[in-house]
Amino acid sequence: MIARRPGAARETLAGWLFVAPVVVILGLFMLAPILMAMWVSLTDWNGQGSPFRSGVPFVGLDNYTRLFAEEGLTRQDFMTSVRNNAYYVAIVVPAQTVLALGLALIVNARLLRGRTFFRAAFFFPSVTSSVAISVVFLFVFANSGAVNGLLALFGVDGPQWFADSRGVLHLLLGAVGLADPAAPPQALTGGGPFGLSWWEWLSGPSVAMVTIIVLVVWTTSGTYMLMFLAALQDIPVSLEEAAMLDGAGRWGVFRHVTLPMLRPALFLVLTLGLIATWQVFDQVYVMSQGNPAKTTLTPAYLSYESAFGSFEYGTGTAISFVLFFIIVVLTLVQRWVMRGRG
């Protein structure tokens, strides 16, 4: 047996005493609410009284089954929200990452004058209230707003942004003559997974969702710019100078020196962006509330609407746990992909 050194038990006890307040706080305000919400997701609680009283119907996994296996409006709405959010994530995460990296490279340039001003200007939208900016965008993208006014100068009749439910991919297919959005191909409308036809899955983000995408990319890039900027400033200048002496141009230095050194920051930005985009709620709540025709509906907003709008708290919490599972799985996949490239 390995003899324990004198005082080890006392040190262990002291360690637990130091961390006990944090453990208690996390248990009361994080673990306990999660377990309570998990129980609610297994019931048909309507918000009346306590969800833990004996009269609350226990339905087991029925709330989860309704989201995936049972025909009905619940599954249709949930799958529509997943489709909308998937397109939203696929566009926002790469766009905000590339824009943030580009801004970081600009404000990190040693020859740029007024770098402090540009850093503050690029970061300012990130610290402004998302609700306030969303309201401003409602006016900017209104029928008689600044965006349509600018398009009119070039002879373009702008759409009714927040009332246009047409999918962008459908519009592109129609523009190149591959498909008619008004009369889609029969093979794509006859069936599809989870209650939606293939034509609905392949719609792309709606015109209304595009406005939310533009807003989010603009407001979040400043935060991720600072993360990239901090990583750029940690790269030794000697590495870049050595690469330049070896004959590497600016693109070669960026590709073979800068990007590899930015891998930890890139993983952080992609992970935070992935989590935030799957949890998008406030912009949808302020700007569209899932309309038009549910093309801006997201799982986070559907969870809120199911619980506090329709008083189906079991369904609402079930959606939130499915959303949590989606985020965890995609984060692990992203971690595995980026580790494989390292």
Short mmCIF file of C-alpha atoms in Angstrom, two decimals:
data_model
loop_
_atom_site.label_atom_id
_atom_site.label_comp_id
_atom_site.label_asym_id
_atom_site.label_seq_id
_atom_site.Cartn_x
_atom_site.Cartn_y
_atom_site.Cartn_z
CA MET A 1 0.00 0.00 0.00
CA ILE A 2 1.06 3.58 -0.69
CA ALA A 3 1.38 5.49 2.52
CA ARG A 4 -0.42 8.80 2.58
CA ARG A 5 1.74 11.66 3.66
CA PRO A 6 0.78 13.41 6.88
CA GLY A 7 -1.71 16.22 6.44
CA ALA A 8 -3.10 14.94 3.12
CA ALA A 9 -6.57 14.39 4.55
CA ARG A 10 -6.56 17.87 6.05
CA GLU A 11 -5.57 19.40 2.70
CA THR A 12 -8.31 17.44 0.92
CA LEU A 13 -10.88 18.65 3.42
CA ALA A 14 -9.64 22.22 3.05
CA GLY A 15 -9.88 21.94 -0.74
CA TRP A 16 -13.47 20.74 -0.57
CA LEU A 17 -14.35 23.54 1.83
CA PHE A 18 -12.96 26.10 -0.61
CA VAL A 19 -14.89 24.72 -3.60
CA ALA A 20 -18.06 23.92 -1.64
CA PRO A 21 -19.69 27.34 -2.23
CA VAL A 22 -19.20 27.04 -5.99
CA VAL A 23 -20.47 23.45 -6.02
CA VAL A 24 -23.56 24.45 -4.04
CA ILE A 25 -24.26 27.44 -6.28
CA LEU A 26 -23.84 25.43 -9.47
CA GLY A 27 -25.98 22.65 -8.06
CA LEU A 28 -28.80 24.97 -7.04
CA PHE A 29 -28.85 27.28 -10.05
CA MET A 30 -27.65 25.00 -12.86
CA LEU A 31 -27.92 21.27 -12.17
CA ALA A 32 -31.20 21.39 -10.25
CA PRO A 33 -33.05 23.48 -12.91
CA ILE A 34 -31.76 21.15 -15.66
CA LEU A 35 -33.05 18.09 -13.82
CA MET A 36 -36.37 19.81 -13.14
CA ALA A 37 -36.72 20.76 -16.80
CA MET A 38 -35.90 17.20 -17.81
CA TRP A 39 -38.75 15.98 -15.62
CA VAL A 40 -41.12 18.56 -17.17
CA SER A 41 -40.19 17.26 -20.65
CA LEU A 42 -41.54 13.86 -19.60
CA THR A 43 -44.90 15.25 -18.48
CA ASP A 44 -47.92 17.01 -19.95
CA TRP A 45 -47.72 19.93 -17.54
CA ASN A 46 -49.77 22.96 -18.62
CA GLY A 47 -48.17 25.50 -16.30
CA GLN A 48 -50.87 25.33 -13.63
CA GLY A 49 -49.51 24.68 -10.16
CA SER A 50 -46.34 22.72 -9.53
CA PRO A 51 -45.05 20.27 -12.16
CA PHE A 52 -44.05 17.93 -9.34
CA ARG A 53 -47.48 17.40 -7.83
CA SER A 54 -49.17 14.02 -8.16
CA GLY A 55 -51.87 15.17 -10.58
CA VAL A 56 -49.51 16.10 -13.44
CA PRO A 57 -49.80 13.49 -16.25
CA PHE A 58 -46.59 11.56 -16.91
CA VAL A 59 -46.21 10.84 -20.62
CA GLY A 60 -42.67 9.50 -20.75
CA LEU A 61 -41.00 10.01 -24.13
CA ASP A 62 -44.21 10.99 -25.92
CA ASN A 63 -43.15 14.63 -26.19
CA TYR A 64 -39.96 13.55 -27.95
CA THR A 65 -41.79 11.06 -30.13
CA ARG A 66 -44.15 13.77 -31.35
CA LEU A 67 -41.16 15.77 -32.58
CA PHE A 68 -39.75 12.99 -34.77
CA ALA A 69 -42.12 10.09 -35.37
CA GLU A 70 -45.77 11.19 -35.11
CA GLU A 71 -47.55 12.85 -38.00
CA GLY A 72 -48.92 16.21 -36.98
CA LEU A 73 -48.39 19.92 -36.68
CA THR A 74 -45.89 19.52 -33.83
CA ARG A 75 -43.43 17.52 -35.94
CA GLN A 76 -43.98 19.71 -38.97
CA ASP A 77 -43.27 22.89 -37.02
CA PHE A 78 -40.22 21.40 -35.33
CA MET A 79 -38.70 20.10 -38.56
CA THR A 80 -39.43 23.42 -40.24
CA SER A 81 -37.59 25.19 -37.44
CA VAL A 82 -34.63 22.78 -37.73
CA ARG A 83 -34.48 23.38 -41.48
CA ASN A 84 -34.57 27.15 -41.03
CA ASN A 85 -31.91 27.06 -38.33
CA ALA A 86 -29.67 24.72 -40.33
CA TYR A 87 -29.57 27.15 -43.25
CA TYR A 88 -29.07 30.00 -40.81
CA VAL A 89 -26.07 28.25 -39.20
CA ALA A 90 -24.60 27.22 -42.56
CA ILE A 91 -24.49 30.85 -43.69
CA VAL A 92 -23.88 32.84 -40.50
CA VAL A 93 -21.00 30.83 -39.01
CA PRO A 94 -18.72 30.91 -42.09
CA ALA A 95 -19.68 34.50 -42.94
CA GLN A 96 -19.05 35.93 -39.49
CA THR A 97 -15.82 33.93 -39.12
CA VAL A 98 -14.38 35.13 -42.44
CA LEU A 99 -15.48 38.71 -41.82
CA ALA A 100 -14.08 38.70 -38.27
CA LEU A 101 -10.74 37.33 -39.48
CA GLY A 102 -10.59 39.90 -42.26
CA LEU A 103 -11.32 42.76 -39.85
CA ALA A 104 -8.72 41.45 -37.42
CA LEU A 105 -6.09 41.37 -40.16
CA ILE A 106 -6.97 44.94 -41.13
CA VAL A 107 -6.79 46.44 -37.63
CA ASN A 108 -3.64 44.44 -36.86
CA ALA A 109 -1.74 45.94 -39.78
CA ARG A 110 1.19 47.96 -38.49
CA LEU A 111 0.90 50.54 -41.26
CA LEU A 112 -2.76 51.33 -40.53
CA ARG A 113 -3.33 54.70 -38.95
CA GLY A 114 -6.04 55.14 -36.36
CA ARG A 115 -6.13 51.45 -35.45
CA THR A 116 -7.76 52.17 -32.10
CA PHE A 117 -10.60 54.02 -33.80
CA PHE A 118 -11.25 51.22 -36.29
CA ARG A 119 -11.13 48.56 -33.58
CA ALA A 120 -13.72 50.46 -31.55
CA ALA A 121 -15.86 51.11 -34.64
CA PHE A 122 -15.88 47.47 -35.73
CA PHE A 123 -16.59 46.29 -32.18
CA PHE A 124 -19.33 48.82 -31.42
CA PRO A 125 -22.26 46.82 -32.97
CA SER A 126 -21.39 43.87 -30.73
CA VAL A 127 -21.94 45.83 -27.52
CA THR A 128 -25.15 47.46 -28.68
CA SER A 129 -28.43 45.93 -27.56
CA SER A 130 -29.57 43.26 -30.01
CA VAL A 131 -33.17 44.34 -29.46
CA ALA A 132 -32.38 47.96 -30.31
CA ILE A 133 -30.47 46.99 -33.46
CA SER A 134 -33.27 44.63 -34.48
CA VAL A 135 -35.77 47.48 -34.26
CA VAL A 136 -33.47 49.68 -36.36
CA PHE A 137 -33.23 46.94 -38.99
CA LEU A 138 -37.02 46.76 -39.11
CA PHE A 139 -37.00 50.37 -40.33
CA VAL A 140 -33.98 49.94 -42.60
CA PHE A 141 -35.53 46.93 -44.40
CA ALA A 142 -39.08 48.31 -44.44
CA ASN A 143 -40.88 48.62 -47.78
CA SER A 144 -39.98 52.32 -47.93
CA GLY A 145 -36.75 51.91 -45.96
CA ALA A 146 -33.16 52.75 -46.78
CA VAL A 147 -32.33 49.41 -48.40
CA ASN A 148 -35.18 49.51 -50.89
CA GLY A 149 -34.47 53.19 -51.49
CA LEU A 150 -30.87 52.35 -52.34
CA LEU A 151 -31.96 49.53 -54.65
CA ALA A 152 -34.37 51.89 -56.39
CA LEU A 153 -31.43 54.12 -57.37
CA PHE A 154 -30.15 51.22 -59.47
CA GLY A 155 -33.57 50.45 -60.91
CA VAL A 156 -34.18 47.42 -58.70
CA ASP A 157 -37.57 46.92 -57.08
CA GLY A 158 -36.75 45.66 -53.60
CA PRO A 159 -38.86 42.91 -52.01
CA GLN A 160 -41.06 43.17 -48.95
CA TRP A 161 -38.29 41.77 -46.82
CA PHE A 162 -40.18 40.71 -43.71
CA ALA A 163 -43.22 39.48 -45.63
CA ASP A 164 -41.39 37.43 -48.28
CA SER A 165 -41.42 33.70 -47.47
CA ARG A 166 -39.79 32.57 -50.72
CA GLY A 167 -36.68 30.45 -50.33
CA VAL A 168 -33.46 31.86 -51.75
CA LEU A 169 -32.47 28.55 -53.34
CA HIS A 170 -35.90 28.30 -54.98
CA LEU A 171 -35.43 31.80 -56.40
CA LEU A 172 -31.95 30.94 -57.70
CA LEU A 173 -33.21 27.76 -59.35
CA GLY A 174 -35.98 29.76 -60.95
CA ALA A 175 -33.56 32.47 -62.09
CA VAL A 176 -31.32 29.99 -63.93
CA GLY A 177 -34.29 28.09 -65.35
CA LEU A 178 -33.69 24.79 -63.54
CA ALA A 179 -37.02 24.80 -61.69
CA ASP A 180 -40.17 26.86 -61.48
CA PRO A 181 -40.89 27.86 -57.86
CA ALA A 182 -44.59 28.14 -58.71
CA ALA A 183 -44.64 24.61 -60.16
CA PRO A 184 -41.87 22.59 -58.49
CA PRO A 185 -40.79 19.17 -59.83
CA GLN A 186 -43.14 16.36 -58.91
CA ALA A 187 -40.23 14.18 -57.76
CA LEU A 188 -39.33 16.69 -55.06
CA THR A 189 -42.84 17.37 -53.79
CA GLY A 190 -44.09 13.80 -53.45
CA GLY A 191 -42.35 12.92 -50.21
CA GLY A 192 -39.48 13.58 -47.85
CA PRO A 193 -38.13 12.87 -44.37
CA PHE A 194 -39.82 13.95 -41.13
CA GLY A 195 -43.00 15.24 -42.70
CA LEU A 196 -41.42 17.79 -45.06
CA SER A 197 -41.01 17.29 -48.79
CA TRP A 198 -37.58 17.41 -50.41
CA TRP A 199 -38.64 20.64 -52.09
CA GLU A 200 -39.26 22.19 -48.67
CA TRP A 201 -35.94 20.92 -47.30
CA LEU A 202 -34.13 22.41 -50.32
CA SER A 203 -35.79 25.81 -50.11
CA GLY A 204 -32.84 27.62 -48.57
CA PRO A 205 -33.32 30.52 -46.15
CA SER A 206 -36.27 32.73 -46.91
CA VAL A 207 -35.88 36.35 -47.94
CA ALA A 208 -37.08 37.30 -44.46
CA MET A 209 -34.43 35.08 -42.86
CA VAL A 210 -31.75 36.74 -45.01
CA THR A 211 -32.39 40.05 -43.24
CA ILE A 212 -31.84 38.38 -39.87
CA ILE A 213 -28.68 36.75 -41.21
CA VAL A 214 -27.32 40.13 -42.34
CA LEU A 215 -28.10 41.62 -38.94
CA VAL A 216 -26.43 38.83 -36.98
CA VAL A 217 -23.29 38.70 -39.12
CA TRP A 218 -22.87 42.46 -38.74
CA THR A 219 -23.39 42.50 -34.98
CA THR A 220 -21.32 39.44 -34.02
CA SER A 221 -18.24 39.86 -36.20
CA GLY A 222 -16.79 42.53 -33.92
CA THR A 223 -16.63 40.19 -30.94
CA TYR A 224 -14.90 37.43 -32.88
CA MET A 225 -12.60 40.04 -34.43
CA LEU A 226 -11.16 40.74 -30.97
CA MET A 227 -10.51 37.01 -30.46
CA PHE A 228 -8.64 36.78 -33.74
CA LEU A 229 -6.83 40.03 -33.00
CA ALA A 230 -5.56 38.72 -29.67
CA ALA A 231 -4.34 35.55 -31.40
CA LEU A 232 -2.66 37.55 -34.17
CA GLN A 233 -0.79 39.67 -31.66
CA ASP A 234 0.57 36.49 -30.03
CA ILE A 235 2.22 35.36 -33.28
CA PRO A 236 5.95 36.19 -33.14
CA VAL A 237 6.91 38.70 -35.80
CA SER A 238 10.13 36.75 -36.32
CA LEU A 239 8.18 33.82 -37.80
CA GLU A 240 6.58 35.97 -40.46
CA GLU A 241 9.86 37.73 -41.21
CA ALA A 242 11.65 34.38 -41.55
CA ALA A 243 9.00 33.16 -43.97
CA MET A 244 9.36 36.33 -46.01
CA LEU A 245 13.13 35.85 -46.16
CA ASP A 246 12.59 32.30 -47.40
CA GLY A 247 10.70 33.69 -50.36
CA ALA A 248 7.11 33.30 -49.18
CA GLY A 249 4.77 36.05 -50.32
CA ARG A 250 2.00 37.54 -48.23
CA TRP A 251 -0.40 34.76 -49.18
CA GLY A 252 2.23 32.14 -48.38
CA VAL A 253 2.89 33.67 -44.97
CA PHE A 254 -0.82 33.85 -44.24
CA ARG A 255 -1.46 30.27 -45.36
CA HIS A 256 1.57 28.51 -43.86
CA VAL A 257 2.33 30.64 -40.80
CA THR A 258 -0.62 32.77 -39.73
CA LEU A 259 -3.48 30.30 -40.22
CA PRO A 260 -1.78 27.38 -38.40
CA MET A 261 -1.01 29.67 -35.47
CA LEU A 262 -4.64 30.80 -35.43
CA ARG A 263 -6.04 27.27 -35.16
CA PRO A 264 -6.96 27.48 -31.42
CA ALA A 265 -8.65 30.85 -31.94
CA LEU A 266 -10.41 29.55 -35.04
CA PHE A 267 -11.76 26.58 -33.11
CA LEU A 268 -13.00 28.90 -30.35
CA VAL A 269 -14.72 31.24 -32.81
CA LEU A 270 -16.37 28.40 -34.72
CA THR A 271 -17.53 26.71 -31.52
CA LEU A 272 -18.99 29.88 -30.01
CA GLY A 273 -20.58 30.76 -33.35
CA LEU A 274 -22.11 27.31 -33.70
CA ILE A 275 -23.60 27.44 -30.21
CA ALA A 276 -24.92 31.00 -30.58
CA THR A 277 -26.49 30.43 -34.00
CA TRP A 278 -28.39 27.34 -32.89
CA GLN A 279 -29.71 29.34 -29.93
CA VAL A 280 -30.86 32.38 -31.93
CA PHE A 281 -33.96 33.83 -30.32
CA ASP A 282 -34.05 37.56 -29.62
CA GLN A 283 -33.71 38.69 -33.24
CA VAL A 284 -36.47 36.30 -34.30
CA TYR A 285 -38.68 37.40 -31.43
CA VAL A 286 -38.30 41.11 -32.22
CA MET A 287 -38.20 41.05 -36.03
CA SER A 288 -40.49 38.25 -37.22
CA GLN A 289 -41.77 35.92 -34.48
CA GLY A 290 -41.35 33.03 -36.89
CA ASN A 291 -43.22 34.67 -39.77
CA PRO A 292 -43.80 34.83 -42.69
CA ALA A 293 -45.20 31.31 -43.16
CA LYS A 294 -42.92 30.03 -40.38
CA THR A 295 -39.82 30.56 -42.54
CA THR A 296 -37.97 32.31 -39.70
CA LEU A 297 -39.10 29.87 -37.02
CA THR A 298 -36.19 28.44 -35.02
CA PRO A 299 -36.09 25.68 -32.37
CA ALA A 300 -35.32 28.17 -29.61
CA TYR A 301 -38.27 30.38 -30.51
CA LEU A 302 -40.52 27.34 -31.05
CA SER A 303 -39.59 26.09 -27.58
CA TYR A 304 -40.59 29.46 -26.11
CA GLU A 305 -43.80 29.63 -28.13
CA SER A 306 -44.81 26.06 -27.24
CA ALA A 307 -44.26 26.61 -23.52
CA PHE A 308 -45.41 30.19 -22.97
CA GLY A 309 -47.74 30.62 -25.95
CA SER A 310 -49.52 27.28 -26.18
CA PHE A 311 -48.87 26.26 -22.54
CA GLU A 312 -47.37 22.95 -23.70
CA TYR A 313 -44.45 23.04 -21.32
CA GLY A 314 -43.57 19.41 -21.86
CA THR A 315 -43.17 19.93 -25.60
CA GLY A 316 -41.28 23.18 -25.11
CA THR A 317 -38.73 21.65 -22.74
CA ALA A 318 -38.39 18.58 -24.97
CA ILE A 319 -37.46 20.87 -27.87
CA SER A 320 -34.87 22.59 -25.71
CA PHE A 321 -33.22 19.28 -24.79
CA VAL A 322 -33.18 18.15 -28.42
CA LEU A 323 -31.57 21.48 -29.29
CA PHE A 324 -29.00 20.91 -26.55
CA PHE A 325 -28.23 17.47 -27.99
CA ILE A 326 -27.81 18.93 -31.50
CA ILE A 327 -25.37 21.55 -30.24
CA VAL A 328 -23.29 19.02 -28.29
CA VAL A 329 -23.08 16.57 -31.20
CA LEU A 330 -22.14 19.24 -33.75
CA THR A 331 -19.54 20.71 -31.39
CA LEU A 332 -17.93 17.30 -30.90
CA VAL A 333 -17.95 16.67 -34.65
CA GLN A 334 -16.35 20.06 -35.26
CA ARG A 335 -13.71 19.33 -32.64
CA TRP A 336 -12.92 15.99 -34.26
CA VAL A 337 -12.69 17.50 -37.76
CA MET A 338 -10.38 20.31 -36.68
CA ARG A 339 -8.20 17.97 -34.63
CA GLY A 340 -7.86 15.69 -37.66
CA ARG A 341 -6.52 18.63 -39.66
CA GLY A 342 -4.05 19.66 -37.07
#
